[in-house]
PDB file of C-alpha atoms in Angstrom:
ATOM      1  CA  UNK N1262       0.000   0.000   0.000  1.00  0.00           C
ATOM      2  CA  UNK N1263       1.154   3.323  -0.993  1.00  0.00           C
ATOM      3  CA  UNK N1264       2.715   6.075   1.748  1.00  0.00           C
ATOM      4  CA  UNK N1265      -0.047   8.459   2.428  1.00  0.00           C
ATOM      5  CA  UNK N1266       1.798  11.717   1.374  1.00  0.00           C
ATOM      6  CA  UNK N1267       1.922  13.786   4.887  1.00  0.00           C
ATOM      7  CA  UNK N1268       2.609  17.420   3.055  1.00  0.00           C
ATOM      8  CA  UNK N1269       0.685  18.012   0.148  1.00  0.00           C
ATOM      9  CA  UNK N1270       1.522  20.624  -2.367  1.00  0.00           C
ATOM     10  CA  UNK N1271      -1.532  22.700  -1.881  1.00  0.00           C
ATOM     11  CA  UNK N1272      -0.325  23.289   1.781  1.00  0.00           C
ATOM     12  CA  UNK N1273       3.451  24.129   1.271  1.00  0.00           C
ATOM     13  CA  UNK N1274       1.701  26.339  -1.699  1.00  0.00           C
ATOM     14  CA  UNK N1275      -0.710  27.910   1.212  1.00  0.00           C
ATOM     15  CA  UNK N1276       2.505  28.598   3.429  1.00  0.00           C
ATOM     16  CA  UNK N1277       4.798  30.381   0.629  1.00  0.00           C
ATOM     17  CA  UNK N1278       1.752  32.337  -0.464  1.00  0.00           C
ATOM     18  CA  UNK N1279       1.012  33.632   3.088  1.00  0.00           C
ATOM     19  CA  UNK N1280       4.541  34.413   3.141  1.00  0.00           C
ATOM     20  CA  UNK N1281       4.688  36.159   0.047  1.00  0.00           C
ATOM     21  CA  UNK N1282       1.603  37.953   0.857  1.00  0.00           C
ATOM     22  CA  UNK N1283       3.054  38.915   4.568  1.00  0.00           C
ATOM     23  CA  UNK N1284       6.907  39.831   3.786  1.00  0.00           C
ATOM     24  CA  UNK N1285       7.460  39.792  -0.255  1.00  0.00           C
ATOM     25  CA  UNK N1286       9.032  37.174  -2.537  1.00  0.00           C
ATOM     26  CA  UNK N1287      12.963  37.258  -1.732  1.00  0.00           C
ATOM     27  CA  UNK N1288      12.307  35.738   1.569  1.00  0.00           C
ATOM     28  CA  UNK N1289      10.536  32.300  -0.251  1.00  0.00           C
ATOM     29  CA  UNK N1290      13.350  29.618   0.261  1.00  0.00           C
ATOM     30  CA  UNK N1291      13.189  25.439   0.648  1.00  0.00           C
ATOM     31  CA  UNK N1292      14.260  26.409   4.819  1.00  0.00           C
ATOM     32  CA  UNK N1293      12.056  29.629   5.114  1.00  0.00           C
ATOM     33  CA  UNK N1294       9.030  27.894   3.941  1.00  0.00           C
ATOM     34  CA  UNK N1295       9.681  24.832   5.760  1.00  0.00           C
ATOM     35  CA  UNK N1296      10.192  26.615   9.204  1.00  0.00           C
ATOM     36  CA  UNK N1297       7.113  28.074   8.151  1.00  0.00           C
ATOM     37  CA  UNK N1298       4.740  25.375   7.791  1.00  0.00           C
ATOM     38  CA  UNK N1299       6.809  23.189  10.478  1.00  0.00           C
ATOM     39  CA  UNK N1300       7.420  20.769   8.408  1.00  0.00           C
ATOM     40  CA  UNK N1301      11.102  19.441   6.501  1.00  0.00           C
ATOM     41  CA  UNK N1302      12.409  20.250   3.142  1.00  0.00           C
ATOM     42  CA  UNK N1303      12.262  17.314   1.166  1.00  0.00           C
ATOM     43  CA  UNK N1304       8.302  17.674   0.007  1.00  0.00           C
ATOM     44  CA  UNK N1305       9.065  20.897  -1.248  1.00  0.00           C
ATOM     45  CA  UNK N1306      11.417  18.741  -3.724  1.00  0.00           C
ATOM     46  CA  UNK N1307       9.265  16.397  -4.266  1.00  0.00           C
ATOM     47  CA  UNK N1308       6.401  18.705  -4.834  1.00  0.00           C
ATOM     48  CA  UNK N1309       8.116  21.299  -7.205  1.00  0.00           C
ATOM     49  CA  UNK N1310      10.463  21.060  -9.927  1.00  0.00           C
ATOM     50  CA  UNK N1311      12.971  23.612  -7.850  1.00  0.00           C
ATOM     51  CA  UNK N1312      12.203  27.296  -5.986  1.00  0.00           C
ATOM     52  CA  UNK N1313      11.896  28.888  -9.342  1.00  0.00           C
ATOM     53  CA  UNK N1314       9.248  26.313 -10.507  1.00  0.00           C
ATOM     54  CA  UNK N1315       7.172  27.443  -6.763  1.00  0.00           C
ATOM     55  CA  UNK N1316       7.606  30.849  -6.963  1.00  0.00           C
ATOM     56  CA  UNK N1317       6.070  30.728 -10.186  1.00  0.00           C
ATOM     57  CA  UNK N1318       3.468  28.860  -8.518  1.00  0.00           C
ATOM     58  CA  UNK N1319       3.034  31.266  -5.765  1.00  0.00           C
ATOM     59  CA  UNK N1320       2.733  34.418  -8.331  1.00  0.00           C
ATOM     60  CA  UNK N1321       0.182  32.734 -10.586  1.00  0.00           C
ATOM     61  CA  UNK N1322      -1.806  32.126  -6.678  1.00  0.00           C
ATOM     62  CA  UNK N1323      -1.050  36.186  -6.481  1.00  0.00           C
ATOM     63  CA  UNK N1324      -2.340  37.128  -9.818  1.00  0.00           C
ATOM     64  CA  UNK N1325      -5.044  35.440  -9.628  1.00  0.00           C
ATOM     65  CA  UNK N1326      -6.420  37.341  -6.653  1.00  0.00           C
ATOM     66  CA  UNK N1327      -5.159  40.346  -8.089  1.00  0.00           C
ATOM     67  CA  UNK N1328      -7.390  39.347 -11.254  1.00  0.00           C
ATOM     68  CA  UNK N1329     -10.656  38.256  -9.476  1.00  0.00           C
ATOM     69  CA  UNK N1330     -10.580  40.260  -5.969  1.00  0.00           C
ATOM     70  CA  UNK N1331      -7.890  42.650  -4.765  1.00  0.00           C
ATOM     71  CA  UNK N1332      -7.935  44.841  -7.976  1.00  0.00           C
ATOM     72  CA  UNK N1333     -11.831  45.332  -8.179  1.00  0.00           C
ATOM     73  CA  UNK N1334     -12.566  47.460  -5.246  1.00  0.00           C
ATOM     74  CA  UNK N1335     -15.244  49.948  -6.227  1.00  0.00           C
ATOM     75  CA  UNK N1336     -14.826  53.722  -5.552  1.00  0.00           C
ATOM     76  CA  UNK N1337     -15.660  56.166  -7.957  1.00  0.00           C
ATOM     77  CA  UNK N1338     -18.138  53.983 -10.174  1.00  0.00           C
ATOM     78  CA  UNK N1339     -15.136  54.778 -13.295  1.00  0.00           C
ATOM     79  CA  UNK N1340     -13.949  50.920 -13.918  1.00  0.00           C
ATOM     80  CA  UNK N1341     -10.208  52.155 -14.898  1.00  0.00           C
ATOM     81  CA  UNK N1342      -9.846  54.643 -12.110  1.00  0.00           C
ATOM     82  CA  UNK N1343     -11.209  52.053  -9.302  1.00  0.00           C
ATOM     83  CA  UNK N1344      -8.348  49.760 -10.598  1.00  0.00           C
ATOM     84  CA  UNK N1345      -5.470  51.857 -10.282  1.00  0.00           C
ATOM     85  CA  UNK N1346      -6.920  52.966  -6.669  1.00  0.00           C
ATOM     86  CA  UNK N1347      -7.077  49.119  -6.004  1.00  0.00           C
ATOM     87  CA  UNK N1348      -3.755  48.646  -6.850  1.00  0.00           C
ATOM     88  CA  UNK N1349      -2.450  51.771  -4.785  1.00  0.00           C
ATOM     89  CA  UNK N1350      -4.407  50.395  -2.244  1.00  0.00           C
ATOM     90  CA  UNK N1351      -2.961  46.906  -2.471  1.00  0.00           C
ATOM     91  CA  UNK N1352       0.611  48.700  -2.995  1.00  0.00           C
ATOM     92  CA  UNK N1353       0.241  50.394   0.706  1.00  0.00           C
ATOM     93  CA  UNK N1354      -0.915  47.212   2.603  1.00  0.00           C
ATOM     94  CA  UNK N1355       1.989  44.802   0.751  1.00  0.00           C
ATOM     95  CA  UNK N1356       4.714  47.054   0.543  1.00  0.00           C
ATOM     96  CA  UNK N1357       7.595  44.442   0.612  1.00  0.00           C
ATOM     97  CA  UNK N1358       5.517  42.346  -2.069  1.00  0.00           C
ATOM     98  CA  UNK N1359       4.921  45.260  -4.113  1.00  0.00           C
ATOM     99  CA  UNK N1360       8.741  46.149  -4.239  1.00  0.00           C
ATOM    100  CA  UNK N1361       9.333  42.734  -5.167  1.00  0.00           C
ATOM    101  CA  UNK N1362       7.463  42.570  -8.504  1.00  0.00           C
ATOM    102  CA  UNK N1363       5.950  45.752  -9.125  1.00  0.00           C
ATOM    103  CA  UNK N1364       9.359  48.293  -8.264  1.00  0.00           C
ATOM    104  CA  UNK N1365      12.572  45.922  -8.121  1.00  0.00           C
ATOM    105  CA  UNK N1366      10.998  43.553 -11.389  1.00  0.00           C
ATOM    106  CA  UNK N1367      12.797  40.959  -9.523  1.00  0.00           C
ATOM    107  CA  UNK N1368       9.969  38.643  -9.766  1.00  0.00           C
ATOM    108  CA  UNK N1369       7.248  37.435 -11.911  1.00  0.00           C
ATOM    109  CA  UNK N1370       7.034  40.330 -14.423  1.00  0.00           C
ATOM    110  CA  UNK N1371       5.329  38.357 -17.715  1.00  0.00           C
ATOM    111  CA  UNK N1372       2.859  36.459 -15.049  1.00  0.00           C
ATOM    112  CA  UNK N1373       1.857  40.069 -13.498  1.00  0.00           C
ATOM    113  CA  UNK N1374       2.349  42.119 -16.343  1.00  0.00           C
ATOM    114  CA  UNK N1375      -0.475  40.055 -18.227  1.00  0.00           C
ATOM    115  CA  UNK N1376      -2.558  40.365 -15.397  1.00  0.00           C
ATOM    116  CA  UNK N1377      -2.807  44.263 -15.345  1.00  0.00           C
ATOM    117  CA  UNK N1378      -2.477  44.505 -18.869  1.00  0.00           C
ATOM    118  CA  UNK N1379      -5.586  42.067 -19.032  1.00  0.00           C
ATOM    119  CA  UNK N1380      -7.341  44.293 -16.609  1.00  0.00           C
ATOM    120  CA  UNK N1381      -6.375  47.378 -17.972  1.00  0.00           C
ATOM    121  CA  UNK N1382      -7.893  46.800 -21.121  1.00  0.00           C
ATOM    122  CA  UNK N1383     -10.776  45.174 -19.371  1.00  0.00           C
ATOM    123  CA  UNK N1384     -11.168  48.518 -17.659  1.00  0.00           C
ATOM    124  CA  UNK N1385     -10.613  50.916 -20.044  1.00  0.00           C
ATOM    125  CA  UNK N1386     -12.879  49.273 -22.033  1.00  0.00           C
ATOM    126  CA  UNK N1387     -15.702  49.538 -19.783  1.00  0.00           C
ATOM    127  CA  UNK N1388     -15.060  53.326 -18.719  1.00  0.00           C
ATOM    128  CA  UNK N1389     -14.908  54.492 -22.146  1.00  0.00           C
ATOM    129  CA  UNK N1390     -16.832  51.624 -24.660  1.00  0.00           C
ATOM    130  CA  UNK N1391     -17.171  53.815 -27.947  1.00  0.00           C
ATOM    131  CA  UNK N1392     -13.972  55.209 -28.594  1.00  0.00           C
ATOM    132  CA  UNK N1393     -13.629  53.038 -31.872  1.00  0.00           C
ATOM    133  CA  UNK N1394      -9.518  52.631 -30.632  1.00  0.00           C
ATOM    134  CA  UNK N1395      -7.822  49.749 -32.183  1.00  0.00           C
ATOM    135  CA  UNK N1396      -6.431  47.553 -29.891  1.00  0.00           C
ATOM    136  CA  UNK N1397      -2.237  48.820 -30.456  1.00  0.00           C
ATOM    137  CA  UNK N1398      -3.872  52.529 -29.213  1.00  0.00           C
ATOM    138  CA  UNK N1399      -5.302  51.015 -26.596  1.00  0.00           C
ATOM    139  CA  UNK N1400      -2.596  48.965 -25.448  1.00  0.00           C
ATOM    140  CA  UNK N1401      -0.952  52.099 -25.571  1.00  0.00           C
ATOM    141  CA  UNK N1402      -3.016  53.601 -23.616  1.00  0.00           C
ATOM    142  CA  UNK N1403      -3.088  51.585 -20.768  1.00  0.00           C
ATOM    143  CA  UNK N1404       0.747  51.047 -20.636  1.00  0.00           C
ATOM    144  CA  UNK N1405       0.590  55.093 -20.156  1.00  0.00           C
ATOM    145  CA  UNK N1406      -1.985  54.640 -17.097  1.00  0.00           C
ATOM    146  CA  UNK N1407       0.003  51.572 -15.473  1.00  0.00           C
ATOM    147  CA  UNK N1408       3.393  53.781 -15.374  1.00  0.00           C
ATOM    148  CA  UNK N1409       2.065  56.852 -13.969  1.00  0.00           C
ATOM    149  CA  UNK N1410      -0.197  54.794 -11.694  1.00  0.00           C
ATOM    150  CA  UNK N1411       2.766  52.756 -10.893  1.00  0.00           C
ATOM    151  CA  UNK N1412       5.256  55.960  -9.843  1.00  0.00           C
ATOM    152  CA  UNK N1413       2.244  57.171  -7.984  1.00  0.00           C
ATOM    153  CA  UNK N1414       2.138  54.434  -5.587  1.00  0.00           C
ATOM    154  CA  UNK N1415       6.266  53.733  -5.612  1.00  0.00           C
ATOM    155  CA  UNK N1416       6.077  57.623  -4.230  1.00  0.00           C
ATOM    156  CA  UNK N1417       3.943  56.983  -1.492  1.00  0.00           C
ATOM    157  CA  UNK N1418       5.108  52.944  -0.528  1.00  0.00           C
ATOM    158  CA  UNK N1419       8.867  54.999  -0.310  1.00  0.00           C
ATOM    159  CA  UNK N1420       7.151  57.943   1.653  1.00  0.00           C
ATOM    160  CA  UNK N1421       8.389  60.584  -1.125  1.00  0.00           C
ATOM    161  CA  UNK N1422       5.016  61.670  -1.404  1.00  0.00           C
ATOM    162  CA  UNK N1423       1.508  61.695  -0.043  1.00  0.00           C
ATOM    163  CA  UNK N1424      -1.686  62.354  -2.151  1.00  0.00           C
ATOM    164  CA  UNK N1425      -5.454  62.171  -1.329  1.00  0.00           C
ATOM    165  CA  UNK N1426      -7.200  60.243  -3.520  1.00  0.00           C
ATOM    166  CA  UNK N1427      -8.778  63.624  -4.922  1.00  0.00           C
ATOM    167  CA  UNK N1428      -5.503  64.437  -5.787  1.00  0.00           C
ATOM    168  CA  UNK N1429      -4.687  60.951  -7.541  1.00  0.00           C
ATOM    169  CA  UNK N1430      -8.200  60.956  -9.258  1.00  0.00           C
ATOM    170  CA  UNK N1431      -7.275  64.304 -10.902  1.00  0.00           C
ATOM    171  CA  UNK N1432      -3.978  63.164 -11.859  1.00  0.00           C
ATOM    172  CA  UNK N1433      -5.274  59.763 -13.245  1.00  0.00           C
ATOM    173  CA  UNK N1434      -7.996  61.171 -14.931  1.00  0.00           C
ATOM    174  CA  UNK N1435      -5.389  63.798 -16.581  1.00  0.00           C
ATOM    175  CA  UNK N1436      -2.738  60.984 -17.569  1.00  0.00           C
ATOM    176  CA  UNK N1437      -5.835  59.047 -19.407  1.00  0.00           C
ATOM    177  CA  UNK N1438      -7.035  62.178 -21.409  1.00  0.00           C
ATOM    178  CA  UNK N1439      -3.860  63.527 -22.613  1.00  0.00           C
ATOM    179  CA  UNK N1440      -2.937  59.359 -23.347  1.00  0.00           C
ATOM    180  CA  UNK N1441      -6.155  59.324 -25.334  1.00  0.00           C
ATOM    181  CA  UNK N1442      -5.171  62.734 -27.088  1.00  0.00           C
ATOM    182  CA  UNK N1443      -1.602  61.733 -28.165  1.00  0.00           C
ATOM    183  CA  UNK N1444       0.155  59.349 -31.238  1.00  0.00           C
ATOM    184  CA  UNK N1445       1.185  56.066 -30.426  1.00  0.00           C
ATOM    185  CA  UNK N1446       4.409  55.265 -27.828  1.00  0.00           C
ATOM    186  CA  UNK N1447       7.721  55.620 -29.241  1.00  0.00           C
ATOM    187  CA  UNK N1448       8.499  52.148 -30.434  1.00  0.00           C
ATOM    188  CA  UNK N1449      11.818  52.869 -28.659  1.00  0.00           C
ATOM    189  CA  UNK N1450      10.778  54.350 -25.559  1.00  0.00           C
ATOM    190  CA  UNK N1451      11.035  52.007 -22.580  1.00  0.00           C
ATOM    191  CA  UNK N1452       8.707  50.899 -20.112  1.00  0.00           C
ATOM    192  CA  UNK N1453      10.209  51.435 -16.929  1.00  0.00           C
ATOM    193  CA  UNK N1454       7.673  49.161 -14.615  1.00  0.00           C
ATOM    194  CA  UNK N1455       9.596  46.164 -14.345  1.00  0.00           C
ATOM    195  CA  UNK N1456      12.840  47.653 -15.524  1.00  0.00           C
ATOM    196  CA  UNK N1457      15.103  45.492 -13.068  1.00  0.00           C
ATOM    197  CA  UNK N1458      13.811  42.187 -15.153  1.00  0.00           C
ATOM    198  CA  UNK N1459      15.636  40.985 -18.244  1.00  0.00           C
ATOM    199  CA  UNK N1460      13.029  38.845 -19.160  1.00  0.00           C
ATOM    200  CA  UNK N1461      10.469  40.864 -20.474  1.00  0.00           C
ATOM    201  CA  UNK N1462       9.220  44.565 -20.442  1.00  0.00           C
ATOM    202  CA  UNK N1463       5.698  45.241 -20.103  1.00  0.00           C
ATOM    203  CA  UNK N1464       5.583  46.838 -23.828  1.00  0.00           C
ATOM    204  CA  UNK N1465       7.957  44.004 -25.233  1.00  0.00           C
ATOM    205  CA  UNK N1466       5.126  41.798 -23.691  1.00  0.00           C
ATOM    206  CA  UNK N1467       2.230  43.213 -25.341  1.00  0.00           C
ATOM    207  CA  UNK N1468       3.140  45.465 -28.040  1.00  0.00           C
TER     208      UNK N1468
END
């Protein structure tokens, strides 16, 4: 009769994503999560391919809440605007996480990057449905809106700045007008939100 596996994979997954969650991504090791969950190293081998193969795991866990919960938050009734305060909102309450993939681009940036791509075009497309844009301007478009919403919250996670969220609204609201107003992105011109990451920039990603 086979060994009744005593650590299953959904549970060390459970631990490293309450982890991640709690303190950011750099702190997910084989010994950090098994101090964690009290239990020894060797399911996490036998579970996972190797750390990169659960971190992965653990972000897709992340962006899915991100995709279905934390980034839905209703405030103003405008669908695009209520994201970006979600995700200023989620910035503030998971600083160290937020570093870790949002600022640093250390981790995760194709899994996340499709995520709020996905939702900014989701978004945008619900806030403003008869623009007639074809889908490079609106790409476009929503790269724009992630980078300045993305400084926004790096300024107040880093205490550089504080805003209201009048004061964001009117800033988000101008970013999305003058994006709407202007030519396409400079082929050329870099995205900046997951600079630190060689494996993909967000306009690479989607352009």
């Amino acid at each position: 009769m086979a060994r009744k596996k005593e650590i299953s994979k959904d549970k060390i997954l459970d631990t490293a994503y309450k982890m991640a969650i709690k303190g950011g991504i750099e702190g997910l090791t084989a010994r950090s999560i098994a101090k964690a969950g009290h239990f020894s190293t060797q399911p996490l081998y036998l579970e996972f391919d190797n750390m990169g193969d659960l971190r992965n795991q653990v972000l897709k866990r992340i962006s899915s809440d991100l995709r279905t919960h934390t980034l839905h938050q209703k405030v103003t009734g405008k669908p695009l605007i209520d994201l970006n305060l979600s995700y200023i909102d989620f910035a503030q309450k998971h600083v160290n996480l937020f570093r870790a993939m949002f600022v640093d681009g250390k981790f995760g940036s194709k899994i996340i990057a499709d995520t709020l791509m996905d939702l900014g075009i989701e978004k945008f497309n619900e806030q403003y449905p008869d623009t007639g844009y074809d889908k490079a301007k609106i790409n476009d478009i929503v790269i724009a809106n992630w980078i300045s919403t993305t400084g926004m919250a790096a300024l107040v996670v880093n205490e550089i700045a504080s805003f209201n969220q009048n004061q964001i609204i009117n800033v988000l609201n101008a970013q999305i007008h003058d994006a709407m107003l202007n030519d396409r992105l400079s082929e050329t011109e870099e995205n900046p939100m997951f600079a630190a990451d060689d494996e993909v920039s967000l306009k690479d990603n989607l352009a």
